[in-house]
Amino acid sequence: MSGDMTYILAGWGVTLATLGVFALSLAVRGRRLSRMVPAERRRWTS
């Protein structure tokens, strides 16, 4: 594998890992916040 391809794959790897961590943290935060909403105000469950 050439040197250029290594940098390209490393860049893609870092980018995808960063987006994955962000998506996971966003889902965890959303679930945590949704527990704080009273049952009668949860419009997404009706």
mmCIF file with all atom_site columns, C-alpha atoms in Angstrom:
data_model
loop_
_atom_site.group_PDB
_atom_site.id
_atom_site.type_symbol
_atom_site.label_atom_id
_atom_site.label_alt_id
_atom_site.label_comp_id
_atom_site.label_asym_id
_atom_site.label_entity_id
_atom_site.label_seq_id
_atom_site.pdbx_PDB_ins_code
_atom_site.Cartn_x
_atom_site.Cartn_y
_atom_site.Cartn_z
_atom_site.occupancy
_atom_site.B_iso_or_equiv
_atom_site.pdbx_formal_charge
_atom_site.auth_seq_id
_atom_site.auth_comp_id
_atom_site.auth_asym_id
_atom_site.auth_atom_id
_atom_site.pdbx_PDB_model_num
ATOM 1  C CA . MET A 1 1  ? 0.000   0.000  0.000  1.00 0.00 ? 1  MET A CA 1
ATOM 2  C CA . SER A 1 2  ? 1.400   3.370  -0.937 1.00 0.00 ? 2  SER A CA 1
ATOM 3  C CA . GLY A 1 3  ? 1.975   6.166  1.552  1.00 0.00 ? 3  GLY A CA 1
ATOM 4  C CA . ASP A 1 4  ? -0.804  8.294  0.120  1.00 0.00 ? 4  ASP A CA 1
ATOM 5  C CA . MET A 1 5  ? -3.365  5.537  0.503  1.00 0.00 ? 5  MET A CA 1
ATOM 6  C CA . THR A 1 6  ? -2.387  5.095  4.154  1.00 0.00 ? 6  THR A CA 1
ATOM 7  C CA . TYR A 1 7  ? -3.131  8.753  4.874  1.00 0.00 ? 7  TYR A CA 1
ATOM 8  C CA . ILE A 1 8  ? -6.430  8.584  3.003  1.00 0.00 ? 8  ILE A CA 1
ATOM 9  C CA . LEU A 1 9  ? -7.592  5.488  4.884  1.00 0.00 ? 9  LEU A CA 1
ATOM 10 C CA . ALA A 1 10 ? -6.416  6.923  8.195  1.00 0.00 ? 10 ALA A CA 1
ATOM 11 C CA . GLY A 1 11 ? -8.337  10.135 7.488  1.00 0.00 ? 11 GLY A CA 1
ATOM 12 C CA . TRP A 1 12 ? -11.503 8.202  6.651  1.00 0.00 ? 12 TRP A CA 1
ATOM 13 C CA . GLY A 1 13 ? -11.051 6.029  9.734  1.00 0.00 ? 13 GLY A CA 1
ATOM 14 C CA . VAL A 1 14 ? -10.672 8.995  12.054 1.00 0.00 ? 14 VAL A CA 1
ATOM 15 C CA . THR A 1 15 ? -13.646 10.740 10.451 1.00 0.00 ? 15 THR A CA 1
ATOM 16 C CA . LEU A 1 16 ? -15.950 7.723  10.694 1.00 0.00 ? 16 LEU A CA 1
ATOM 17 C CA . ALA A 1 17 ? -14.877 6.983  14.268 1.00 0.00 ? 17 ALA A CA 1
ATOM 18 C CA . THR A 1 18 ? -15.518 10.597 15.273 1.00 0.00 ? 18 THR A CA 1
ATOM 19 C CA . LEU A 1 19 ? -18.977 10.560 13.682 1.00 0.00 ? 19 LEU A CA 1
ATOM 20 C CA . GLY A 1 20 ? -19.750 7.242  15.375 1.00 0.00 ? 20 GLY A CA 1
ATOM 21 C CA . VAL A 1 21 ? -18.783 8.567  18.804 1.00 0.00 ? 21 VAL A CA 1
ATOM 22 C CA . PHE A 1 22 ? -20.828 11.708 18.201 1.00 0.00 ? 22 PHE A CA 1
ATOM 23 C CA . ALA A 1 23 ? -23.907 9.709  17.134 1.00 0.00 ? 23 ALA A CA 1
ATOM 24 C CA . LEU A 1 24 ? -23.603 7.429  20.154 1.00 0.00 ? 24 LEU A CA 1
ATOM 25 C CA . SER A 1 25 ? -23.233 10.341 22.568 1.00 0.00 ? 25 SER A CA 1
ATOM 26 C CA . LEU A 1 26 ? -26.206 12.092 20.947 1.00 0.00 ? 26 LEU A CA 1
ATOM 27 C CA . ALA A 1 27 ? -28.393 8.985  21.346 1.00 0.00 ? 27 ALA A CA 1
ATOM 28 C CA . VAL A 1 28 ? -27.347 8.513  24.973 1.00 0.00 ? 28 VAL A CA 1
ATOM 29 C CA . ARG A 1 29 ? -28.008 12.165 25.772 1.00 0.00 ? 29 ARG A CA 1
ATOM 30 C CA . GLY A 1 30 ? -31.408 12.029 24.043 1.00 0.00 ? 30 GLY A CA 1
ATOM 31 C CA . ARG A 1 31 ? -32.440 8.962  26.023 1.00 0.00 ? 31 ARG A CA 1
ATOM 32 C CA . ARG A 1 32 ? -31.291 10.563 29.260 1.00 0.00 ? 32 ARG A CA 1
ATOM 33 C CA . LEU A 1 33 ? -33.215 13.761 28.524 1.00 0.00 ? 33 LEU A CA 1
ATOM 34 C CA . SER A 1 34 ? -36.331 11.871 27.415 1.00 0.00 ? 34 SER A CA 1
ATOM 35 C CA . ARG A 1 35 ? -36.543 10.247 30.849 1.00 0.00 ? 35 ARG A CA 1
ATOM 36 C CA . MET A 1 36 ? -36.841 13.708 32.381 1.00 0.00 ? 36 MET A CA 1
ATOM 37 C CA . VAL A 1 37 ? -39.990 14.589 30.398 1.00 0.00 ? 37 VAL A CA 1
ATOM 38 C CA . PRO A 1 38 ? -43.246 13.854 32.266 1.00 0.00 ? 38 PRO A CA 1
ATOM 39 C CA . ALA A 1 39 ? -45.344 11.043 30.733 1.00 0.00 ? 39 ALA A CA 1
ATOM 40 C CA . GLU A 1 40 ? -48.213 13.381 29.789 1.00 0.00 ? 40 GLU A CA 1
ATOM 41 C CA . ARG A 1 41 ? -45.819 15.616 27.807 1.00 0.00 ? 41 ARG A CA 1
ATOM 42 C CA . ARG A 1 42 ? -44.275 12.814 25.719 1.00 0.00 ? 42 ARG A CA 1
ATOM 43 C CA . ARG A 1 43 ? -45.770 13.469 22.325 1.00 0.00 ? 43 ARG A CA 1
ATOM 44 C CA . TRP A 1 44 ? -43.574 10.929 20.513 1.00 0.00 ? 44 TRP A CA 1
ATOM 45 C CA . THR A 1 45 ? -45.117 7.985  22.408 1.00 0.00 ? 45 THR A CA 1
ATOM 46 C CA . SER A 1 46 ? -48.757 8.724  21.636 1.00 0.00 ? 46 SER A CA 1
#
